[in-house]
PDB file of C-alpha atoms in Angstrom:
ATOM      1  CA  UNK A  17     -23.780 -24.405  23.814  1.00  0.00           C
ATOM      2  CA  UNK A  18     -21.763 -26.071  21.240  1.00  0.00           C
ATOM      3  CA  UNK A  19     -19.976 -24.208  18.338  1.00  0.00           C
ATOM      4  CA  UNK A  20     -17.714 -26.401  15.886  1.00  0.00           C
ATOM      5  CA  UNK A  21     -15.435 -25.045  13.121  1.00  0.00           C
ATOM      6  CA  UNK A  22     -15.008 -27.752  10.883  1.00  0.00           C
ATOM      7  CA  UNK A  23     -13.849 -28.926   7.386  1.00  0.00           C
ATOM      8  CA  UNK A  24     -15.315 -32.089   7.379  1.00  0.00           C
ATOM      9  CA  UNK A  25     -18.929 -32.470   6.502  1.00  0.00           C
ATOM     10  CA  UNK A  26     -21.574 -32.943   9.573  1.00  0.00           C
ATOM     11  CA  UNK A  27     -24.549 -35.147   9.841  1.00  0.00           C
ATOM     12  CA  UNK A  28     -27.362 -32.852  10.450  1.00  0.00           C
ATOM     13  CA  UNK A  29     -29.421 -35.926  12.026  1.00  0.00           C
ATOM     14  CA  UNK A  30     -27.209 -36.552  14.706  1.00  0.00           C
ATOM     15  CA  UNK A  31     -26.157 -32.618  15.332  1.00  0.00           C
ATOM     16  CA  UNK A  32     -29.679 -32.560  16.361  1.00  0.00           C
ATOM     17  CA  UNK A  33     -30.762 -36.156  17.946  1.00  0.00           C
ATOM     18  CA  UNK A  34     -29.248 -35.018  21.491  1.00  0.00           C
ATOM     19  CA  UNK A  35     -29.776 -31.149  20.935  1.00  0.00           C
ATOM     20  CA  UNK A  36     -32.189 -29.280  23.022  1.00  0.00           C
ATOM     21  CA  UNK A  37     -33.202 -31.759  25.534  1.00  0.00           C
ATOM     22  CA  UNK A  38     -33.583 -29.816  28.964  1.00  0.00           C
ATOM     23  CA  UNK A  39     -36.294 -30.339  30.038  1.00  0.00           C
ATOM     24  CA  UNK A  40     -37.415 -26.301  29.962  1.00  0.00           C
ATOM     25  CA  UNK A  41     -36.794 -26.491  25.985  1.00  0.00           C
ATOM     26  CA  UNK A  42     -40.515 -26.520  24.838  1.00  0.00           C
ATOM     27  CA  UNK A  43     -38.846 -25.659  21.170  1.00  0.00           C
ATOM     28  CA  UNK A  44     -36.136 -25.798  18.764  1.00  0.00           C
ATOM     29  CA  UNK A  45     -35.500 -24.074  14.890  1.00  0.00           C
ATOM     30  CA  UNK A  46     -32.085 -25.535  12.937  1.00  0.00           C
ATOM     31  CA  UNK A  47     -31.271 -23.768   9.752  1.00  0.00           C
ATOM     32  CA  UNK A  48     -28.861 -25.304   7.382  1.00  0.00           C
ATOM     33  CA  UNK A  49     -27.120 -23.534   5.019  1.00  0.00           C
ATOM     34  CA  UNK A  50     -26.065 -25.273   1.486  1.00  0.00           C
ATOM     35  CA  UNK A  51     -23.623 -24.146  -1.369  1.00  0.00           C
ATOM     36  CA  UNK A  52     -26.182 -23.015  -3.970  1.00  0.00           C
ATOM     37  CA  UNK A  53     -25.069 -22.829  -7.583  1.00  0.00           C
ATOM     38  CA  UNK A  54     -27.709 -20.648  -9.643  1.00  0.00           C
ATOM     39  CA  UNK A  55     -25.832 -20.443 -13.255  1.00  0.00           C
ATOM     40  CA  UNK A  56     -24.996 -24.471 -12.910  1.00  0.00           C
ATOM     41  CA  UNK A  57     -21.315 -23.508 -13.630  1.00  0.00           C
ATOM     42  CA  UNK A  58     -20.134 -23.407 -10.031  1.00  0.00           C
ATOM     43  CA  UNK A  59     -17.089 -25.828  -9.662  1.00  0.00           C
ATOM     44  CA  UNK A  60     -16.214 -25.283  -5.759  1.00  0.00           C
ATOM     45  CA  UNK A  61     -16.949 -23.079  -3.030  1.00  0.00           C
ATOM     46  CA  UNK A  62     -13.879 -21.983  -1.416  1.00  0.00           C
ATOM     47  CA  UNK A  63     -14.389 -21.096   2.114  1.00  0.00           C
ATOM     48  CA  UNK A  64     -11.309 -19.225   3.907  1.00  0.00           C
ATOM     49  CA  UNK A  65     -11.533 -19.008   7.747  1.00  0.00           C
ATOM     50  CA  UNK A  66      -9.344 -17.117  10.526  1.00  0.00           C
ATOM     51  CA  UNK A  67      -9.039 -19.797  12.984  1.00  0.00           C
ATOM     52  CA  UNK A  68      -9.333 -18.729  16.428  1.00  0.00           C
ATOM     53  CA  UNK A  69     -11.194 -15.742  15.916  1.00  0.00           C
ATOM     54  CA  UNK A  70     -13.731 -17.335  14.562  1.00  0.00           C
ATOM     55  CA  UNK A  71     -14.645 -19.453  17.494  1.00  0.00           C
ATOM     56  CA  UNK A  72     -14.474 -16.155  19.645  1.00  0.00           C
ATOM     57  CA  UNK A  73     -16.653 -14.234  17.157  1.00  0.00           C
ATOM     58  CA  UNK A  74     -19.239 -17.372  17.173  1.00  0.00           C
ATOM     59  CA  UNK A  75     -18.973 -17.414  21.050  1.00  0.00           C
ATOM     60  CA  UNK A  76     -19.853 -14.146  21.344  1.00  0.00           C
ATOM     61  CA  UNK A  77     -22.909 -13.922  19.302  1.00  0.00           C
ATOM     62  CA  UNK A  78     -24.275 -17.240  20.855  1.00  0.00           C
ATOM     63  CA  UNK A  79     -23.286 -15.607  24.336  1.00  0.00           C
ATOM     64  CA  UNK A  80     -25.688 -12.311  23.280  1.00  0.00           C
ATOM     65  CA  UNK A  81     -28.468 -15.286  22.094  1.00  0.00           C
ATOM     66  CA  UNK A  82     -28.639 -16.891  25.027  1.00  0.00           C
ATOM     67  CA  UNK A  83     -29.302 -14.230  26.818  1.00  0.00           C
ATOM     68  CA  UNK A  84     -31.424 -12.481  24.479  1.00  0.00           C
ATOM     69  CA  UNK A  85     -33.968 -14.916  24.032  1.00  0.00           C
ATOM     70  CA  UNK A  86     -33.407 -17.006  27.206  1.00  0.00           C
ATOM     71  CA  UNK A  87     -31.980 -19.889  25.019  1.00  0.00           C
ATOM     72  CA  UNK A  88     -32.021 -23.408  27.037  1.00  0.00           C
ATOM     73  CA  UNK A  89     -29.351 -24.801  24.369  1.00  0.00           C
ATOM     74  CA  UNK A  90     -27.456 -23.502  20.873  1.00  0.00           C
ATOM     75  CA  UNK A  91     -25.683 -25.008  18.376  1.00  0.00           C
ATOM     76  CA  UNK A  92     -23.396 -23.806  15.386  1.00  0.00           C
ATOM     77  CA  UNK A  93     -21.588 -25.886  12.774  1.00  0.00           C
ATOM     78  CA  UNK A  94     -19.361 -23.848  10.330  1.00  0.00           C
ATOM     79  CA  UNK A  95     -17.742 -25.331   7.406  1.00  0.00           C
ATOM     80  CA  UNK A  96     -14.240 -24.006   5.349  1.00  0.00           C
ATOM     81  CA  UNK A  97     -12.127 -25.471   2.859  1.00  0.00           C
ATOM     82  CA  UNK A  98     -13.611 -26.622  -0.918  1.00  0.00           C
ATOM     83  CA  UNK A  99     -17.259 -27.493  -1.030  1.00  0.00           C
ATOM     84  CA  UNK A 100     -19.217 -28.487  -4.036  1.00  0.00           C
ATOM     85  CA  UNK A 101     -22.611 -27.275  -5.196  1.00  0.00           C
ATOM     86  CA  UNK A 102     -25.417 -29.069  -2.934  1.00  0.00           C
ATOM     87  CA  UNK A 103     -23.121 -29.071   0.340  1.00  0.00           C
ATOM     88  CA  UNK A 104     -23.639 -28.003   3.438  1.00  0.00           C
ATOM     89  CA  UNK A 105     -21.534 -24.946   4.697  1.00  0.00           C
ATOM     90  CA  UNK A 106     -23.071 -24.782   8.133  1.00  0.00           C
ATOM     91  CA  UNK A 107     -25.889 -25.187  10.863  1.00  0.00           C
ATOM     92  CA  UNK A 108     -27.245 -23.204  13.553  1.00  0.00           C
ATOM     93  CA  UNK A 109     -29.976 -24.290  15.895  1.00  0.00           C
ATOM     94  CA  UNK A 110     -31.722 -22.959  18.511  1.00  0.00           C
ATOM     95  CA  UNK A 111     -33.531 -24.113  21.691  1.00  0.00           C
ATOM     96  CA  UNK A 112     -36.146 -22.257  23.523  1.00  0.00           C
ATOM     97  CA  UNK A 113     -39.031 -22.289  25.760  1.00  0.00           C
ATOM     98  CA  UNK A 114     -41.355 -21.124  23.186  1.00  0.00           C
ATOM     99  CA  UNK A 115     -41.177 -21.348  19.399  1.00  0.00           C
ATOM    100  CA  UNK A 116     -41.245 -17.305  18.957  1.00  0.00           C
ATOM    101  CA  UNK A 117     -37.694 -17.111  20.967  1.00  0.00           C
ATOM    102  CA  UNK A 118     -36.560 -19.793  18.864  1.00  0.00           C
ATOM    103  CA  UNK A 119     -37.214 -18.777  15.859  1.00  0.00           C
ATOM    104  CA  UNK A 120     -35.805 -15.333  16.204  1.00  0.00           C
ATOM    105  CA  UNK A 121     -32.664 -15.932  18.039  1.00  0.00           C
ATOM    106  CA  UNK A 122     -31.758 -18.513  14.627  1.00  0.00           C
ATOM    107  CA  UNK A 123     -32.564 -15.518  12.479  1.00  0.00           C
ATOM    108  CA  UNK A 124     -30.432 -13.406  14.521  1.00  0.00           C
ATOM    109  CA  UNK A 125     -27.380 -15.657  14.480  1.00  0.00           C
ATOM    110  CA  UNK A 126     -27.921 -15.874  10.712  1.00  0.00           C
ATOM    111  CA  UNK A 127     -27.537 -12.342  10.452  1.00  0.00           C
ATOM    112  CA  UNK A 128     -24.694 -11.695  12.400  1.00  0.00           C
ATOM    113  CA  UNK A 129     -22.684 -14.909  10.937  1.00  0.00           C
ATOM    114  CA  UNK A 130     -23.533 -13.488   7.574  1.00  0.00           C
ATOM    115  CA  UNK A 131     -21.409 -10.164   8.520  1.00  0.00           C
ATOM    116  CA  UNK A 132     -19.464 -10.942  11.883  1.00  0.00           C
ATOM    117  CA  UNK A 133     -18.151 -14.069  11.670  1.00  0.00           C
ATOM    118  CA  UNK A 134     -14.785 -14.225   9.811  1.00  0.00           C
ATOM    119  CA  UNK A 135     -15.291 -16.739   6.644  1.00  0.00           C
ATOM    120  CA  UNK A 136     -14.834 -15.470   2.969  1.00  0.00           C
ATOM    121  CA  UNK A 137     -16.490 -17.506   0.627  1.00  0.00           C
ATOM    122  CA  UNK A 138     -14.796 -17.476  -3.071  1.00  0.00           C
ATOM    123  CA  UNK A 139     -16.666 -19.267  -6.217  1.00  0.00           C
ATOM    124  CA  UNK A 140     -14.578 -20.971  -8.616  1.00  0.00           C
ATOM    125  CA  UNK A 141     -17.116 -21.328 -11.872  1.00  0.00           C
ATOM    126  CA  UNK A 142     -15.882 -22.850 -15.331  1.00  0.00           C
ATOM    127  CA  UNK A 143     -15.307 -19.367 -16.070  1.00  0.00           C
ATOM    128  CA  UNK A 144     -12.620 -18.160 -13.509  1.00  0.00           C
ATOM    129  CA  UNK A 145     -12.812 -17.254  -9.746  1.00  0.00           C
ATOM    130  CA  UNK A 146     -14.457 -14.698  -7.740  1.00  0.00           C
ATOM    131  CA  UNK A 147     -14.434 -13.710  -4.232  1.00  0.00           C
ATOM    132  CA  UNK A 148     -18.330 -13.051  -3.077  1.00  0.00           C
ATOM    133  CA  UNK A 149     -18.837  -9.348  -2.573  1.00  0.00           C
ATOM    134  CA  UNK A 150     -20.675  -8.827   1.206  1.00  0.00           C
ATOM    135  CA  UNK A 151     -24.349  -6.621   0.333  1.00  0.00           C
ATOM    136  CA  UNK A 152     -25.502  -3.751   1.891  1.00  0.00           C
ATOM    137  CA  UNK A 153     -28.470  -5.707   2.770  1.00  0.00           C
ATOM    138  CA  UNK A 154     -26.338  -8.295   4.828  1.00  0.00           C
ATOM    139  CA  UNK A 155     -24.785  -4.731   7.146  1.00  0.00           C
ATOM    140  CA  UNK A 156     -28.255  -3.189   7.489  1.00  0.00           C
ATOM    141  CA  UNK A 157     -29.742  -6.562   8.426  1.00  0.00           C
ATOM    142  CA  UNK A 158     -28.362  -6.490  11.136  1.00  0.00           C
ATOM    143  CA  UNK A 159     -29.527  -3.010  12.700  1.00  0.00           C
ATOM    144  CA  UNK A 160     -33.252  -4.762  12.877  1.00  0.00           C
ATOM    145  CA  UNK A 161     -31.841  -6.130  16.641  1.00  0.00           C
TER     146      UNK A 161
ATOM    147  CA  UNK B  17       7.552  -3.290  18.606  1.00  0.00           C
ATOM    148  CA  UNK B  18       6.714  -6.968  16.330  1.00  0.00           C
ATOM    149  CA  UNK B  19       3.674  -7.367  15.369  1.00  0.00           C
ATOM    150  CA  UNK B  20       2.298 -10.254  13.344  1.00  0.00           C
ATOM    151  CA  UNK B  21       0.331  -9.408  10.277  1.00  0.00           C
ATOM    152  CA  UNK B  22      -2.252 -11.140   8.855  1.00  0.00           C
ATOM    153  CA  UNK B  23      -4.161 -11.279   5.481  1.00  0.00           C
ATOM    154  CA  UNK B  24      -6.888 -13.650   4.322  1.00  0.00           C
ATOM    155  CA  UNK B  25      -9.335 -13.487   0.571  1.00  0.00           C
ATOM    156  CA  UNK B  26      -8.050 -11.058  -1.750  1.00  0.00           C
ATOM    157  CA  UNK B  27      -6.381  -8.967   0.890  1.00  0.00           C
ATOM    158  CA  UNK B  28      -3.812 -11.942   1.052  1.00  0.00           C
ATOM    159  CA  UNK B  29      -3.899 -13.090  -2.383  1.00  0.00           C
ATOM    160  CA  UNK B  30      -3.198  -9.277  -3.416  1.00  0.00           C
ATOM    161  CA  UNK B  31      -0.329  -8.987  -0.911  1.00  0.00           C
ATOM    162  CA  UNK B  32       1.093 -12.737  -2.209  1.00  0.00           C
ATOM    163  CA  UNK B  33       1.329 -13.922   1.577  1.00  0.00           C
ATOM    164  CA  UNK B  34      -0.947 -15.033   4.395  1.00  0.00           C
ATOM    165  CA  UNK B  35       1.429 -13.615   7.331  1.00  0.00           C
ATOM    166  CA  UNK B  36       4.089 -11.944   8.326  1.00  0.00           C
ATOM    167  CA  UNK B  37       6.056 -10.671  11.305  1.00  0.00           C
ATOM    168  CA  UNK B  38       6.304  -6.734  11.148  1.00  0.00           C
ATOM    169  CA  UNK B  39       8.765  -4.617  12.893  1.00  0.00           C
ATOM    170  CA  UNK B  40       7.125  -0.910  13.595  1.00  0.00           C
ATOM    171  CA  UNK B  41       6.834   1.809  15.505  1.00  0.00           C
ATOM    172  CA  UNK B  42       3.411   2.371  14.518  1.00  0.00           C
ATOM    173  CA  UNK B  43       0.590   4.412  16.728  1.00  0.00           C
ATOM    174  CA  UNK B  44      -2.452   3.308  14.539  1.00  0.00           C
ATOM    175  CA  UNK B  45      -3.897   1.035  12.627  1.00  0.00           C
ATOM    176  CA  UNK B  46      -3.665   3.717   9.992  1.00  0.00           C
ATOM    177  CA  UNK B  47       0.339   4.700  10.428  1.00  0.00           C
ATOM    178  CA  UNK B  48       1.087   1.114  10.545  1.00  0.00           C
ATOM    179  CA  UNK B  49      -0.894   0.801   6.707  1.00  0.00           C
ATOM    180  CA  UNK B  50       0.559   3.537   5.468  1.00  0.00           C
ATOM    181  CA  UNK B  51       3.816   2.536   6.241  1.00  0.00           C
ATOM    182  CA  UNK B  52       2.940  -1.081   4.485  1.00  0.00           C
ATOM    183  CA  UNK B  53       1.730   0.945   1.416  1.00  0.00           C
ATOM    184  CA  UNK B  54       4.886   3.039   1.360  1.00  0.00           C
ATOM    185  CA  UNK B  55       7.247  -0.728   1.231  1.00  0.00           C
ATOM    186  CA  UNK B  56       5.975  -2.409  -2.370  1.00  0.00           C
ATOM    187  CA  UNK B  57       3.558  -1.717  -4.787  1.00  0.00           C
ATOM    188  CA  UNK B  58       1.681  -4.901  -3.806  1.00  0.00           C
ATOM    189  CA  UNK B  59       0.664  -3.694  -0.899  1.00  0.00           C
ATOM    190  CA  UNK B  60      -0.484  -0.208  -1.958  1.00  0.00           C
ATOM    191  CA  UNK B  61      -2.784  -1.995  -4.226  1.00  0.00           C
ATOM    192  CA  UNK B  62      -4.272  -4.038  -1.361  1.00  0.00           C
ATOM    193  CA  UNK B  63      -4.573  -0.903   0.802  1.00  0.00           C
ATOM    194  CA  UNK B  64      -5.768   1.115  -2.005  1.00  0.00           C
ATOM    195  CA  UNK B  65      -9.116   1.373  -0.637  1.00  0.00           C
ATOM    196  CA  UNK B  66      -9.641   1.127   3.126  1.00  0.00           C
ATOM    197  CA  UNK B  67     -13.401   1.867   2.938  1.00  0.00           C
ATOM    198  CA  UNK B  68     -13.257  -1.853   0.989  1.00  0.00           C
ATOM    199  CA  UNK B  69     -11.647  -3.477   4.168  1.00  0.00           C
ATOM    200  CA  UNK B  70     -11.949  -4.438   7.735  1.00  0.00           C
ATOM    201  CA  UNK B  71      -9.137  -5.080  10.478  1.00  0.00           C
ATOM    202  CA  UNK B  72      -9.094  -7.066  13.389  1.00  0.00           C
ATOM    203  CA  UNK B  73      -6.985  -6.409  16.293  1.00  0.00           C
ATOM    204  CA  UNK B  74      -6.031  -9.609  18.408  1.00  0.00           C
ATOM    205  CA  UNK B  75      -8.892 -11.310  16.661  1.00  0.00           C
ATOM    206  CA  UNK B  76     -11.960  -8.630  17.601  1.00  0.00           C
ATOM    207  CA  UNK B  77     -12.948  -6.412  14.684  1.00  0.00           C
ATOM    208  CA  UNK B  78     -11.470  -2.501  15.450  1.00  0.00           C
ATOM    209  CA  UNK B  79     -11.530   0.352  13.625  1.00  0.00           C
ATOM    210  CA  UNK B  80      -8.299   1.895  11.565  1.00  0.00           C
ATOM    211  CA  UNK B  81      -7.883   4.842  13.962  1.00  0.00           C
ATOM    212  CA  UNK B  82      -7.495   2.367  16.817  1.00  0.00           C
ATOM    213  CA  UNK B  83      -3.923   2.412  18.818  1.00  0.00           C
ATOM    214  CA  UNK B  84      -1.743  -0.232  18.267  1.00  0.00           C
ATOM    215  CA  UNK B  85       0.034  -0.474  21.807  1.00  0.00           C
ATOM    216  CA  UNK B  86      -0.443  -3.993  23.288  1.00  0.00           C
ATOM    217  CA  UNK B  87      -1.408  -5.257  20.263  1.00  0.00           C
ATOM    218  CA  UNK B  88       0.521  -8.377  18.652  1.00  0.00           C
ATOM    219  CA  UNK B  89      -2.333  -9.371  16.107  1.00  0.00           C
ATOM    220  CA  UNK B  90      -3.338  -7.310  13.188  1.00  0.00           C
ATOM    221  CA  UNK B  91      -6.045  -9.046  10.793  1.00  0.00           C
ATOM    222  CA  UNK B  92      -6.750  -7.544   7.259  1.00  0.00           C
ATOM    223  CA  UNK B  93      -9.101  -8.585   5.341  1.00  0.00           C
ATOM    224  CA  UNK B  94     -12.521  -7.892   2.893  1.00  0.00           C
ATOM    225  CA  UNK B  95     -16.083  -7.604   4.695  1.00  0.00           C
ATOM    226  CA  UNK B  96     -17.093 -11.580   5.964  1.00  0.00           C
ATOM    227  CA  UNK B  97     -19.157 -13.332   4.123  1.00  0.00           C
ATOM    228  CA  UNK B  98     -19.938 -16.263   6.428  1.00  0.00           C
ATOM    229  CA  UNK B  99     -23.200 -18.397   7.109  1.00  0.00           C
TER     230      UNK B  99
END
């Protein structure tokens, strides 16, 4: 289990080349998560972070994971500070016996970073600055587990 | 008792700080806002509408009734938008 809160940028390839490699893991799902600019007006993506508790937050939604979905391995990646459009803000993967485990323990983490993990993600846009809003979607999202 | 304060997104950039050390007497999460509120207009403003934020208490997300004894981290901030 490896969870990293970073501002420098990661290289997916080798986050992954030593990942999941007990022999038990017949499967692993990564996600990566990029700063997406829809309205091609997005300067930067501020990211704000409260270190420490976001380690512990991470640590404890990897620890449910694990045991969940009998996990062999996980691994998050987290960005903060100013990324452009195109960057990526963060990783998760997964490492399971089976594919189905793997699969939805990633989807699970996803939901539960979304809303439980303390980042606030602000986008400065040629036309001023704006905190992104948290949905409804992103709370209820996470009553499916 | 001192407790440190803390403030990150628009919570912080509301209140014009990102931390501070707070001297209170305090029960709750709620008496210990209200008296924040009652100090500067600043901070009624970012307290204006609870339902809008979220508080951590030594870094694990609580709830505003929640008793402040023991405590020496308070968190405010806006609903997380992380992954």
């Amino acid at each position: 289990m490896r969870i990293t809160v970073q501002s420098d940028d990661f290289d997916l390839a080798e986050a992954l080349r030593e990942f999941g490699k007990a022999p038990n893991t017949g499967a692993t799902v990564s996600f990566t998560g990029l700063v997406r600019d829809d309205t091609c007006t997005l300067e930067y993506m501020e990211i704000e972070h409260y270190p420490g508790m976001c380690e512990a937050a991470i640590a404890k939604i990897a620890e449910e994971a694990v045991q969940r979905w009998s996990l062999t391995d996980c691994l998050v990646i987290h960005r903060y500070g100013q990324l452009r459009p195109g960057d990526q803000i963060m990783m998760v993967a997964t490492a399971a016996r089976h594919r189905a485990e793997a699969f939805e323990a990633a989807e699970f983490f996803m939901d539960y970073l979304k809303s439980r993990a303390p980042f606030w993600k602000k986008e400065v846009t040629r036309d001023g600055a704006d905190w992104v809003a948290a949905k409804d979607a992103d709370e209820d999202a996470l009553k499916r587990w | 008792m001192k407790i440190e304060v803390l403030y990150f997104a628009w919570v912080r950039e509301r209140i014009g700080e990102p931390r501070e050390t707070v001297e209170t007497e305090a029960a709750t999460v709620l008496e210990l806002v209200k008296e924040l509120k009652a100090r500067e207009e600043r901070y009624d403003l970012a307290f204006s509408d609870l339902k809008s934020l979220r508080v951590a208490l030594d870094q694990e997300l609580s709830e505003f009734d929640a008793p402040l004894a023991g405590v020496c981290e308070v968190a405010f901030f806006p609903p997380m938008t992380g992954g």
